[in-house]
Amino acid sequence: MFFSQLALYEQAILALAAVVLLLTFLMLVHPRILSVIKLFAWQGLAVAATTALVAYDANAPHLYISALLTLLLKAFFIPWLLLRMVDRFDLHQELDSLSHPVLVLFGGIILVVFCYHTTLPVAAQLTAITHNVVAICMSVVLLGMVMLISRRKAVTQVVGFMALENGLFFAAVAVTEGMPMVVELGVAFDVLVAAIIFGIFFLHLRQSIDSLDTSRLSRLSERERD
Amino acid sequence: MEALIFALAIPALGIVLLLLLGHSRLGGHLNSLLSGLSLLAAVLMARSVLANGAMTSPEGFFHVDAFNVYLIVLTAFVGLTTAIFSRPYMDHELERGRLNSARLRLYYASYQGFLFTMLLALASNNLGVLWVAMEGATLSTVLLVSLYRTPESIEAAWKYFILCGVGIAQALFGTVLLYFAASQVIPDPSKALLWSTLIAHAHQLEPATMSLAFGFLLVGYGTKVGLVPLHNWLPDAHSEGPTPISAVLSGLLLNVALYALVRMKMLTDGALAGHVSNPHIAGFLMMGFGLITFLVAGLFLHRQKDIKRLFSYSSIEHMGLMTFAFGMGVPLATFGALLHMAVHSLTKSAIFITVGHASQIAKTQRIDNIRGLIATQPAVGWGLLLGTAAIAGFPPFGVFTSEFLLLTATMQTWPWLTAALLVGLGIAFAGLFRAVQPMVYGNRPESAAPIHVNMWPVIVHLLLVLWLGLAIPGILAHWFDQATQLIAGQGVL
């Protein structure tokens, strides 16, 4: 099946999925904390746009609510919260550079290939678009994990965590046209509470280790207590 | 069904009530009272299930069958006894200056929040809501782990939050895939995540999607169960948080996560049955992860210097054993695992209560500095010794019975693995007693002084475990057998 043969809205979903993947890769290696947060806001916007698109096409009014929730939470509230932290702790020029960005990028590419391969059996009976979207959602989830592992600063780790959530949300919308409303609301509530708790944590981290550098969190290990 | 709504509404109301309540001393009493009312409602609910069988609420939001009814009662019960223990414990911590009254208020409100999410996860018919409740349990406890605001506790809470958050996110992806598979066969999308609908259509679910979904669900809920290599958050969160939280994390949270995993396995087994070359892949995965967890955690017991880390590794070890047993899937193993869930959570919460007192007596959690407990305060010393004997699998306690059943089942189905289990049990036994023996015996150290303790929760828990070891009451055996029929296809009685 060729791209041009798909319905217009399917083309749009695929294009947006590609944008989400691209943004995830940018977030993965971008050294400046401020830019990573902005990229994350754009990713949230892309996910919200997809949700609205699916809602329009599938004529599912409840999806407009989730689109609005995503827009408010992922594109505005959480980036705003993080930017406020940046202001408060004066991290405007702060860098969180990876030691081996090329290695991380190549690892990410391999992960994407792996995701396409893993989802092959699932996609066998389904349309090409679902295959692409399932694979991209899974990639975004796994890339979010890579970001959590490779980053050192608490702020960028939180962005990784939330990017991972974006991938999940994208999967729920694009693959299944949204989960039941009660689940969507519950998930959104959990994300909101998580964002607030992260905010509290920044203060605690600042107070206790005088830094948002989580690589300094190394007091608890099996060896140290011997 | 009304009783179930009450059992859930009481802790939900309790969150608000305890947050508004400024006076900290009253908070402890109110916390116990609310947990007691919740237990009462849960028992009433269990009675009606006993009389009428499994039930689903009219709009399909809740579903109670033989599998979750006893877990709901157990959760409410351990919630009550731990609440009773935590009042004097937290007051003592307040006196020692480890926290202030604002944080104590946060503690009591979060405690009710945790109970609410646990009960909701168990009673919910909707697998999406089950996920939301599991994530809610992390959120409600994460600020409790960092309650003392020491650098260590903040590190532990950060690790707990990130690891469990990421882990549980995998479970959400698995749930999305499950919903995707279900929406192909169940026309009404609002019913496609309901357990009661899904299990009826399990054989129609698309096998390839279901195996992929189970992979994600295993990683997700497995993180919460504490399966190696996803267990790193567990000892840290247990050792740095307040002891009542360690007791409920070990006694309740791990059980509920395993409950979720077993439900998912039932669906996957149903979908794969007769379709593909390897219909038992879900069970094999659980057996593998369970056995590795069991053996690795047993070895780690020998390296521990902190008393709460020691017993949290023991929890990991027991969760591994249960995961292994559910993975085997034969009726006898399932029956044993159900019994083990109950006796482990009773014994482990009793142990953590005693450990809390012991570390308050010695004013430290370091095993090397806790000495002569029996000489200092016999009730605490004997409680720790008997609790450890029970958890290590000594007869006549209930853990012995369930482990014996599990060993018998292993011998019938996978005889070669019996050796691994026996070796693992031996290693764990040695690891526990090597640490506990010098702590309880010996002379009373100069610095140790008896404190005010309430040993009733420990005594009640250990008596129940003893009772379950000597004779399982008919009602309970009947429930376990029905749950075994649900999970394994046939009963053992």
PDB file of N, CA, C and O in Angstrom, chain A residues 118 122 125-126 138 141 145 148 154 157 161 164 168 171 175-176 178 180 183 187 190 197-198 201 204-205 208 214 217-220 222 225-226, chain B residues 126 128 131-132 135 139 149 152 154-159 161 165-166 169-170 172-173 179-180 206 209 212 216 236 240 303-306 309 313:
ATOM      1  N   THR A 118       9.035  -6.434  16.201  1.00  0.00           N
ATOM      2  CA  THR A 118       8.213  -7.081  17.230  1.00  0.00           C
ATOM      3  C   THR A 118       6.735  -6.979  16.906  1.00  0.00           C
ATOM      4  O   THR A 118       5.966  -7.889  17.211  1.00  0.00           O
ATOM      5  N   VAL A 122       1.558  -8.761  15.052  1.00  0.00           N
ATOM      6  CA  VAL A 122       0.317  -8.074  15.393  1.00  0.00           C
ATOM      7  C   VAL A 122      -0.267  -7.438  14.141  1.00  0.00           C
ATOM      8  O   VAL A 122      -1.482  -7.439  13.922  1.00  0.00           O
ATOM      9  N   GLN A 125      -2.605  -9.052  10.342  1.00  0.00           N
ATOM     10  CA  GLN A 125      -3.992  -9.021   9.865  1.00  0.00           C
ATOM     11  C   GLN A 125      -4.535  -7.609   9.784  1.00  0.00           C
ATOM     12  O   GLN A 125      -5.722  -7.415   9.599  1.00  0.00           O
ATOM     13  N   LEU A 126      -3.691  -6.617  10.005  1.00  0.00           N
ATOM     14  CA  LEU A 126      -4.222  -5.262  10.118  1.00  0.00           C
ATOM     15  C   LEU A 126      -3.722  -4.382   8.987  1.00  0.00           C
ATOM     16  O   LEU A 126      -2.914  -4.785   8.172  1.00  0.00           O
ATOM     17  N   MET A 138       5.304   2.257  20.322  1.00  0.00           N
ATOM     18  CA  MET A 138       6.182   1.415  21.137  1.00  0.00           C
ATOM     19  C   MET A 138       7.585   2.018  21.150  1.00  0.00           C
ATOM     20  O   MET A 138       8.244   2.037  22.197  1.00  0.00           O
ATOM     21  N   VAL A 141       7.710   4.894  23.554  1.00  0.00           N
ATOM     22  CA  VAL A 141       7.755   4.403  24.933  1.00  0.00           C
ATOM     23  C   VAL A 141       9.174   3.965  25.291  1.00  0.00           C
ATOM     24  O   VAL A 141       9.730   4.361  26.324  1.00  0.00           O
ATOM     25  N   MET A 145      12.250   5.559  27.814  1.00  0.00           N
ATOM     26  CA  MET A 145      13.039   4.831  28.813  1.00  0.00           C
ATOM     27  C   MET A 145      14.526   5.099  28.625  1.00  0.00           C
ATOM     28  O   MET A 145      15.258   5.297  29.595  1.00  0.00           O
ATOM     29  N   LEU A 148      15.371   8.323  30.085  1.00  0.00           N
ATOM     30  CA  LEU A 148      15.441   8.263  31.543  1.00  0.00           C
ATOM     31  C   LEU A 148      16.775   7.706  32.011  1.00  0.00           C
ATOM     32  O   LEU A 148      17.330   8.140  33.023  1.00  0.00           O
ATOM     33  N   ALA A 154      17.371  15.869  36.945  1.00  0.00           N
ATOM     34  CA  ALA A 154      16.004  15.486  37.295  1.00  0.00           C
ATOM     35  C   ALA A 154      14.991  16.034  36.291  1.00  0.00           C
ATOM     36  O   ALA A 154      14.047  15.345  35.921  1.00  0.00           O
ATOM     37  N   GLN A 157      14.934  14.032  33.152  1.00  0.00           N
ATOM     38  CA  GLN A 157      14.368  12.707  33.423  1.00  0.00           C
ATOM     39  C   GLN A 157      12.850  12.768  33.476  1.00  0.00           C
ATOM     40  O   GLN A 157      12.168  11.882  32.972  1.00  0.00           O
ATOM     41  N   PHE A 161      10.105  10.801  31.255  1.00  0.00           N
ATOM     42  CA  PHE A 161       8.963  10.088  31.827  1.00  0.00           C
ATOM     43  C   PHE A 161       7.662  10.523  31.152  1.00  0.00           C
ATOM     44  O   PHE A 161       6.823   9.702  30.769  1.00  0.00           O
ATOM     45  N   LEU A 164       7.324   9.394  27.571  1.00  0.00           N
ATOM     46  CA  LEU A 164       6.888   7.997  27.573  1.00  0.00           C
ATOM     47  C   LEU A 164       5.359   7.923  27.701  1.00  0.00           C
ATOM     48  O   LEU A 164       4.686   7.192  26.968  1.00  0.00           O
ATOM     49  N   LEU A 168       2.283   6.445  25.175  1.00  0.00           N
ATOM     50  CA  LEU A 168       1.167   5.581  25.567  1.00  0.00           C
ATOM     51  C   LEU A 168      -0.160   6.187  25.143  1.00  0.00           C
ATOM     52  O   LEU A 168      -1.041   5.510  24.622  1.00  0.00           O
ATOM     53  N   ALA A 171      -0.688   5.850  21.531  1.00  0.00           N
ATOM     54  CA  ALA A 171      -1.083   4.483  21.191  1.00  0.00           C
ATOM     55  C   ALA A 171      -2.572   4.287  21.432  1.00  0.00           C
ATOM     56  O   ALA A 171      -3.298   3.767  20.579  1.00  0.00           O
ATOM     57  N   VAL A 175      -4.418   3.755  17.852  1.00  0.00           N
ATOM     58  CA  VAL A 175      -4.632   2.338  17.573  1.00  0.00           C
ATOM     59  C   VAL A 175      -6.057   1.920  17.887  1.00  0.00           C
ATOM     60  O   VAL A 175      -6.673   1.152  17.160  1.00  0.00           O
ATOM     61  N   THR A 176      -6.595   2.415  19.005  1.00  0.00           N
ATOM     62  CA  THR A 176      -7.891   1.901  19.445  1.00  0.00           C
ATOM     63  C   THR A 176      -8.964   2.977  19.463  1.00  0.00           C
ATOM     64  O   THR A 176     -10.039   2.758  19.989  1.00  0.00           O
ATOM     65  N   GLY A 178      -9.085   5.551  21.232  1.00  0.00           N
ATOM     66  CA  GLY A 178      -9.345   5.993  22.602  1.00  0.00           C
ATOM     67  C   GLY A 178      -9.842   4.881  23.502  1.00  0.00           C
ATOM     68  O   GLY A 178     -10.617   4.028  23.089  1.00  0.00           O
ATOM     69  N   PRO A 180     -11.889   3.583  27.044  1.00  0.00           N
ATOM     70  CA  PRO A 180     -13.133   4.060  27.656  1.00  0.00           C
ATOM     71  C   PRO A 180     -12.887   5.328  28.476  1.00  0.00           C
ATOM     72  O   PRO A 180     -11.813   5.501  29.029  1.00  0.00           O
ATOM     73  N   VAL A 183     -11.319   5.330  31.970  1.00  0.00           N
ATOM     74  CA  VAL A 183      -9.887   5.029  32.024  1.00  0.00           C
ATOM     75  C   VAL A 183      -9.082   6.261  31.623  1.00  0.00           C
ATOM     76  O   VAL A 183      -8.095   6.628  32.272  1.00  0.00           O
ATOM     77  N   VAL A 187      -6.323   8.052  33.888  1.00  0.00           N
ATOM     78  CA  VAL A 187      -4.923   8.187  33.488  1.00  0.00           C
ATOM     79  C   VAL A 187      -4.511   9.655  33.541  1.00  0.00           C
ATOM     80  O   VAL A 187      -3.443  10.002  34.055  1.00  0.00           O
ATOM     81  N   ASP A 190      -3.930  10.667  37.055  1.00  0.00           N
ATOM     82  CA  ASP A 190      -2.657  10.140  37.557  1.00  0.00           C
ATOM     83  C   ASP A 190      -1.488  10.985  37.061  1.00  0.00           C
ATOM     84  O   ASP A 190      -0.566  11.299  37.810  1.00  0.00           O
ATOM     85  N   ILE A 197       3.660  15.915  42.028  1.00  0.00           N
ATOM     86  CA  ILE A 197       4.623  15.285  42.938  1.00  0.00           C
ATOM     87  C   ILE A 197       6.058  15.521  42.449  1.00  0.00           C
ATOM     88  O   ILE A 197       6.967  15.769  43.239  1.00  0.00           O
ATOM     89  N   PHE A 198       6.249  15.487  41.137  1.00  0.00           N
ATOM     90  CA  PHE A 198       7.581  15.784  40.604  1.00  0.00           C
ATOM     91  C   PHE A 198       8.016  17.185  41.025  1.00  0.00           C
ATOM     92  O   PHE A 198       9.176  17.412  41.388  1.00  0.00           O
ATOM     93  N   PHE A 201       9.167  17.117  44.417  1.00  0.00           N
ATOM     94  CA  PHE A 201      10.449  16.430  44.500  1.00  0.00           C
ATOM     95  C   PHE A 201      11.619  17.342  44.177  1.00  0.00           C
ATOM     96  O   PHE A 201      12.677  17.248  44.790  1.00  0.00           O
ATOM     97  N   HIS A 204      12.586  19.084  47.182  1.00  0.00           N
ATOM     98  CA  HIS A 204      13.269  18.208  48.139  1.00  0.00           C
ATOM     99  C   HIS A 204      14.687  17.913  47.705  1.00  0.00           C
ATOM    100  O   HIS A 204      15.623  17.924  48.508  1.00  0.00           O
ATOM    101  N   LEU A 205      14.839  17.629  46.391  1.00  0.00           N
ATOM    102  CA  LEU A 205      16.175  17.311  45.887  1.00  0.00           C
ATOM    103  C   LEU A 205      17.099  18.493  46.105  1.00  0.00           C
ATOM    104  O   LEU A 205      18.240  18.353  46.534  1.00  0.00           O
ATOM    105  N   SER A 208      18.017  18.681  49.760  1.00  0.00           N
ATOM    106  CA  SER A 208      18.822  17.623  50.375  1.00  0.00           C
ATOM    107  C   SER A 208      20.177  17.463  49.713  1.00  0.00           C
ATOM    108  O   SER A 208      21.172  17.263  50.395  1.00  0.00           O
ATOM    109  N   THR A 214      20.681  13.996  39.366  1.00  0.00           N
ATOM    110  CA  THR A 214      20.296  12.754  40.052  1.00  0.00           C
ATOM    111  C   THR A 214      21.424  11.742  40.108  1.00  0.00           C
ATOM    112  O   THR A 214      21.304  10.742  40.794  1.00  0.00           O
ATOM    113  N   LEU A 217      22.540  10.907  43.445  1.00  0.00           N
ATOM    114  CA  LEU A 217      21.740  10.035  44.308  1.00  0.00           C
ATOM    115  C   LEU A 217      22.356   8.648  44.280  1.00  0.00           C
ATOM    116  O   LEU A 217      21.990   7.803  43.482  1.00  0.00           O
ATOM    117  N   SER A 218      23.335   8.446  45.118  1.00  0.00           N
ATOM    118  CA  SER A 218      24.009   7.142  45.054  1.00  0.00           C
ATOM    119  C   SER A 218      24.363   6.646  46.440  1.00  0.00           C
ATOM    120  O   SER A 218      25.305   5.906  46.624  1.00  0.00           O
ATOM    121  N   ARG A 219      23.597   7.090  47.429  1.00  0.00           N
ATOM    122  CA  ARG A 219      23.902   6.637  48.782  1.00  0.00           C
ATOM    123  C   ARG A 219      23.410   5.218  49.033  1.00  0.00           C
ATOM    124  O   ARG A 219      23.996   4.479  49.814  1.00  0.00           O
ATOM    125  N   LEU A 220      22.317   4.875  48.376  1.00  0.00           N
ATOM    126  CA  LEU A 220      21.719   3.572  48.647  1.00  0.00           C
ATOM    127  C   LEU A 220      22.236   2.546  47.652  1.00  0.00           C
ATOM    128  O   LEU A 220      21.908   2.595  46.480  1.00  0.00           O
ATOM    129  N   GLU A 222      23.985  -1.776  47.611  1.00  0.00           N
ATOM    130  CA  GLU A 222      24.287  -2.931  48.455  1.00  0.00           C
ATOM    131  C   GLU A 222      25.714  -2.858  48.998  1.00  0.00           C
ATOM    132  O   GLU A 222      25.989  -3.257  50.104  1.00  0.00           O
ATOM    133  N   ARG A 225      26.934  -0.351  52.141  1.00  0.00           N
ATOM    134  CA  ARG A 225      26.597  -0.619  53.544  1.00  0.00           C
ATOM    135  C   ARG A 225      27.447  -1.715  54.157  1.00  0.00           C
ATOM    136  O   ARG A 225      27.258  -2.067  55.297  1.00  0.00           O
ATOM    137  N   ASP A 226      28.339  -2.294  53.379  1.00  0.00           N
ATOM    138  CA  ASP A 226      29.156  -3.372  53.937  1.00  0.00           C
ATOM    139  C   ASP A 226      30.089  -2.859  55.034  1.00  0.00           C
ATOM    140  O   ASP A 226      30.493  -1.721  55.003  1.00  0.00           O
TER     141      ASP A 226
ATOM    142  N   ASN B 126     -13.006  -3.243  35.589  1.00  0.00           N
ATOM    143  CA  ASN B 126     -12.405  -2.641  34.417  1.00  0.00           C
ATOM    144  C   ASN B 126     -10.878  -2.712  34.539  1.00  0.00           C
ATOM    145  O   ASN B 126     -10.298  -2.189  35.476  1.00  0.00           O
ATOM    146  N   GLY B 128      -8.661  -1.252  32.857  1.00  0.00           N
ATOM    147  CA  GLY B 128      -8.045   0.067  32.775  1.00  0.00           C
ATOM    148  C   GLY B 128      -8.049   0.756  34.128  1.00  0.00           C
ATOM    149  O   GLY B 128      -7.058   1.355  34.544  1.00  0.00           O
ATOM    150  N   TRP B 131      -5.407  -0.520  36.310  1.00  0.00           N
ATOM    151  CA  TRP B 131      -4.112   0.135  36.084  1.00  0.00           C
ATOM    152  C   TRP B 131      -4.055   1.481  36.787  1.00  0.00           C
ATOM    153  O   TRP B 131      -3.063   1.803  37.450  1.00  0.00           O
ATOM    154  N   VAL B 132      -5.137   2.261  36.630  1.00  0.00           N
ATOM    155  CA  VAL B 132      -5.169   3.593  37.245  1.00  0.00           C
ATOM    156  C   VAL B 132      -4.971   3.473  38.759  1.00  0.00           C
ATOM    157  O   VAL B 132      -4.217   4.240  39.369  1.00  0.00           O
ATOM    158  N   GLU B 135      -1.291   2.670  39.642  1.00  0.00           N
ATOM    159  CA  GLU B 135      -0.470   3.879  39.563  1.00  0.00           C
ATOM    160  C   GLU B 135      -0.794   4.799  40.738  1.00  0.00           C
ATOM    161  O   GLU B 135       0.097   5.391  41.335  1.00  0.00           O
ATOM    162  N   LEU B 139       1.558   6.680  43.578  1.00  0.00           N
ATOM    163  CA  LEU B 139       1.518   8.111  43.844  1.00  0.00           C
ATOM    164  C   LEU B 139       1.219   8.392  45.315  1.00  0.00           C
ATOM    165  O   LEU B 139       1.770   9.316  45.899  1.00  0.00           O
ATOM    166  N   ARG B 149      12.545  12.995  54.978  1.00  0.00           N
ATOM    167  CA  ARG B 149      13.297  14.047  54.293  1.00  0.00           C
ATOM    168  C   ARG B 149      14.811  13.915  54.449  1.00  0.00           C
ATOM    169  O   ARG B 149      15.530  14.909  54.361  1.00  0.00           O
ATOM    170  N   GLU B 152      18.845  10.028  52.023  1.00  0.00           N
ATOM    171  CA  GLU B 152      18.616   8.631  51.631  1.00  0.00           C
ATOM    172  C   GLU B 152      17.155   8.401  51.272  1.00  0.00           C
ATOM    173  O   GLU B 152      16.842   7.723  50.311  1.00  0.00           O
ATOM    174  N   ILE B 154      14.955  10.538  50.263  1.00  0.00           N
ATOM    175  CA  ILE B 154      14.562  11.211  49.025  1.00  0.00           C
ATOM    176  C   ILE B 154      15.093  10.428  47.829  1.00  0.00           C
ATOM    177  O   ILE B 154      14.402  10.266  46.823  1.00  0.00           O
ATOM    178  N   GLU B 155      16.299   9.904  47.965  1.00  0.00           N
ATOM    179  CA  GLU B 155      16.825   9.062  46.891  1.00  0.00           C
ATOM    180  C   GLU B 155      15.941   7.841  46.680  1.00  0.00           C
ATOM    181  O   GLU B 155      15.600   7.484  45.550  1.00  0.00           O
ATOM    182  N   ALA B 156      15.553   7.206  47.795  1.00  0.00           N
ATOM    183  CA  ALA B 156      14.717   6.010  47.688  1.00  0.00           C
ATOM    184  C   ALA B 156      13.386   6.334  47.027  1.00  0.00           C
ATOM    185  O   ALA B 156      12.902   5.587  46.169  1.00  0.00           O
ATOM    186  N   ALA B 157      12.802   7.476  47.411  1.00  0.00           N
ATOM    187  CA  ALA B 157      11.498   7.835  46.859  1.00  0.00           C
ATOM    188  C   ALA B 157      11.616   8.157  45.372  1.00  0.00           C
ATOM    189  O   ALA B 157      10.751   7.778  44.575  1.00  0.00           O
ATOM    190  N   TRP B 158      12.692   8.830  44.992  1.00  0.00           N
ATOM    191  CA  TRP B 158      12.895   9.166  43.582  1.00  0.00           C
ATOM    192  C   TRP B 158      13.007   7.890  42.748  1.00  0.00           C
ATOM    193  O   TRP B 158      12.395   7.735  41.712  1.00  0.00           O
ATOM    194  N   LYS B 159      13.792   6.939  43.265  1.00  0.00           N
ATOM    195  CA  LYS B 159      13.989   5.658  42.579  1.00  0.00           C
ATOM    196  C   LYS B 159      12.653   4.923  42.458  1.00  0.00           C
ATOM    197  O   LYS B 159      12.309   4.394  41.412  1.00  0.00           O
ATOM    198  N   PHE B 161       9.650   6.163  42.551  1.00  0.00           N
ATOM    199  CA  PHE B 161       8.747   6.867  41.657  1.00  0.00           C
ATOM    200  C   PHE B 161       9.096   6.590  40.197  1.00  0.00           C
ATOM    201  O   PHE B 161       8.240   6.208  39.388  1.00  0.00           O
ATOM    202  N   GLY B 165       7.004   4.065  38.086  1.00  0.00           N
ATOM    203  CA  GLY B 165       6.269   4.812  37.078  1.00  0.00           C
ATOM    204  C   GLY B 165       6.552   4.281  35.686  1.00  0.00           C
ATOM    205  O   GLY B 165       5.639   4.040  34.899  1.00  0.00           O
ATOM    206  N   VAL B 166       7.838   4.078  35.391  1.00  0.00           N
ATOM    207  CA  VAL B 166       8.198   3.561  34.077  1.00  0.00           C
ATOM    208  C   VAL B 166       7.680   2.136  33.908  1.00  0.00           C
ATOM    209  O   VAL B 166       7.125   1.779  32.868  1.00  0.00           O
ATOM    210  N   ALA B 169       4.046   2.068  33.383  1.00  0.00           N
ATOM    211  CA  ALA B 169       3.710   2.583  32.056  1.00  0.00           C
ATOM    212  C   ALA B 169       3.728   1.458  31.020  1.00  0.00           C
ATOM    213  O   ALA B 169       2.911   1.433  30.101  1.00  0.00           O
ATOM    214  N   GLN B 170       4.650   0.518  31.180  1.00  0.00           N
ATOM    215  CA  GLN B 170       4.662  -0.637  30.270  1.00  0.00           C
ATOM    216  C   GLN B 170       3.352  -1.410  30.385  1.00  0.00           C
ATOM    217  O   GLN B 170       2.819  -1.922  29.404  1.00  0.00           O
ATOM    218  N   LEU B 172       0.510  -0.144  31.066  1.00  0.00           N
ATOM    219  CA  LEU B 172      -0.544   0.595  30.363  1.00  0.00           C
ATOM    220  C   LEU B 172      -0.471   0.299  28.868  1.00  0.00           C
ATOM    221  O   LEU B 172      -1.503   0.127  28.211  1.00  0.00           O
ATOM    222  N   PHE B 173       0.751   0.223  28.343  1.00  0.00           N
ATOM    223  CA  PHE B 173       0.884  -0.117  26.926  1.00  0.00           C
ATOM    224  C   PHE B 173       0.300  -1.514  26.674  1.00  0.00           C
ATOM    225  O   PHE B 173      -0.405  -1.738  25.684  1.00  0.00           O
ATOM    226  N   TYR B 179      -6.784  -3.968  24.896  1.00  0.00           N
ATOM    227  CA  TYR B 179      -8.020  -3.311  24.472  1.00  0.00           C
ATOM    228  C   TYR B 179      -8.157  -3.393  22.960  1.00  0.00           C
ATOM    229  O   TYR B 179      -9.252  -3.608  22.428  1.00  0.00           O
ATOM    230  N   PHE B 180      -7.016  -3.251  22.292  1.00  0.00           N
ATOM    231  CA  PHE B 180      -6.987  -3.343  20.835  1.00  0.00           C
ATOM    232  C   PHE B 180      -7.455  -4.733  20.387  1.00  0.00           C
ATOM    233  O   PHE B 180      -8.320  -4.867  19.510  1.00  0.00           O
ATOM    234  N   GLU B 206      -7.033 -12.281  19.700  1.00  0.00           N
ATOM    235  CA  GLU B 206      -6.007 -12.601  18.722  1.00  0.00           C
ATOM    236  C   GLU B 206      -4.698 -12.992  19.434  1.00  0.00           C
ATOM    237  O   GLU B 206      -4.160 -12.204  20.214  1.00  0.00           O
ATOM    238  N   THR B 209      -1.304 -10.675  19.261  1.00  0.00           N
ATOM    239  CA  THR B 209      -1.432  -9.423  20.002  1.00  0.00           C
ATOM    240  C   THR B 209      -1.409  -9.695  21.500  1.00  0.00           C
ATOM    241  O   THR B 209      -0.773  -8.963  22.267  1.00  0.00           O
ATOM    242  N   LEU B 212       2.108 -10.361  22.833  1.00  0.00           N
ATOM    243  CA  LEU B 212       2.863  -9.101  22.947  1.00  0.00           C
ATOM    244  C   LEU B 212       2.354  -8.304  24.155  1.00  0.00           C
ATOM    245  O   LEU B 212       3.142  -7.789  24.956  1.00  0.00           O
ATOM    246  N   PHE B 216       4.359  -6.964  27.826  1.00  0.00           N
ATOM    247  CA  PHE B 216       4.386  -5.639  28.448  1.00  0.00           C
ATOM    248  C   PHE B 216       3.748  -5.669  29.835  1.00  0.00           C
ATOM    249  O   PHE B 216       4.231  -5.021  30.769  1.00  0.00           O
ATOM    250  N   ASP B 236      14.983  -0.305  48.784  1.00  0.00           N
ATOM    251  CA  ASP B 236      15.206   1.098  49.155  1.00  0.00           C
ATOM    252  C   ASP B 236      13.948   1.707  49.740  1.00  0.00           C
ATOM    253  O   ASP B 236      13.984   2.336  50.801  1.00  0.00           O
ATOM    254  N   GLU B 240      13.780   2.964  53.764  1.00  0.00           N
ATOM    255  CA  GLU B 240      13.879   4.383  54.094  1.00  0.00           C
ATOM    256  C   GLU B 240      12.553   4.992  54.546  1.00  0.00           C
ATOM    257  O   GLU B 240      12.544   6.025  55.191  1.00  0.00           O
ATOM    258  N   ARG B 303      23.717 -10.588  52.328  1.00  0.00           N
ATOM    259  CA  ARG B 303      24.586  -9.419  52.263  1.00  0.00           C
ATOM    260  C   ARG B 303      24.015  -8.232  53.007  1.00  0.00           C
ATOM    261  O   ARG B 303      24.617  -7.165  53.001  1.00  0.00           O
ATOM    262  N   GLN B 304      22.850  -8.386  53.618  1.00  0.00           N
ATOM    263  CA  GLN B 304      22.178  -7.201  54.140  1.00  0.00           C
ATOM    264  C   GLN B 304      22.714  -6.762  55.492  1.00  0.00           C
ATOM    265  O   GLN B 304      22.984  -7.580  56.369  1.00  0.00           O
ATOM    266  N   LYS B 305      22.831  -5.429  55.639  1.00  0.00           N
ATOM    267  CA  LYS B 305      23.287  -4.857  56.904  1.00  0.00           C
ATOM    268  C   LYS B 305      22.152  -4.107  57.597  1.00  0.00           C
ATOM    269  O   LYS B 305      22.298  -3.670  58.724  1.00  0.00           O
ATOM    270  N   ASP B 306      21.047  -3.933  56.887  1.00  0.00           N
ATOM    271  CA  ASP B 306      19.946  -3.137  57.413  1.00  0.00           C
ATOM    272  C   ASP B 306      18.755  -4.067  57.614  1.00  0.00           C
ATOM    273  O   ASP B 306      18.396  -4.834  56.718  1.00  0.00           O
ATOM    274  N   ARG B 309      15.929  -3.793  55.065  1.00  0.00           N
ATOM    275  CA  ARG B 309      16.322  -4.313  53.745  1.00  0.00           C
ATOM    276  C   ARG B 309      16.300  -5.833  53.755  1.00  0.00           C
ATOM    277  O   ARG B 309      15.912  -6.472  52.788  1.00  0.00           O
ATOM    278  N   TYR B 313      14.066  -8.068  51.147  1.00  0.00           N
ATOM    279  CA  TYR B 313      14.546  -9.111  50.231  1.00  0.00           C
ATOM    280  C   TYR B 313      13.800 -10.415  50.444  1.00  0.00           C
ATOM    281  O   TYR B 313      13.554 -11.170  49.507  1.00  0.00           O
TER     282      TYR B 313
END
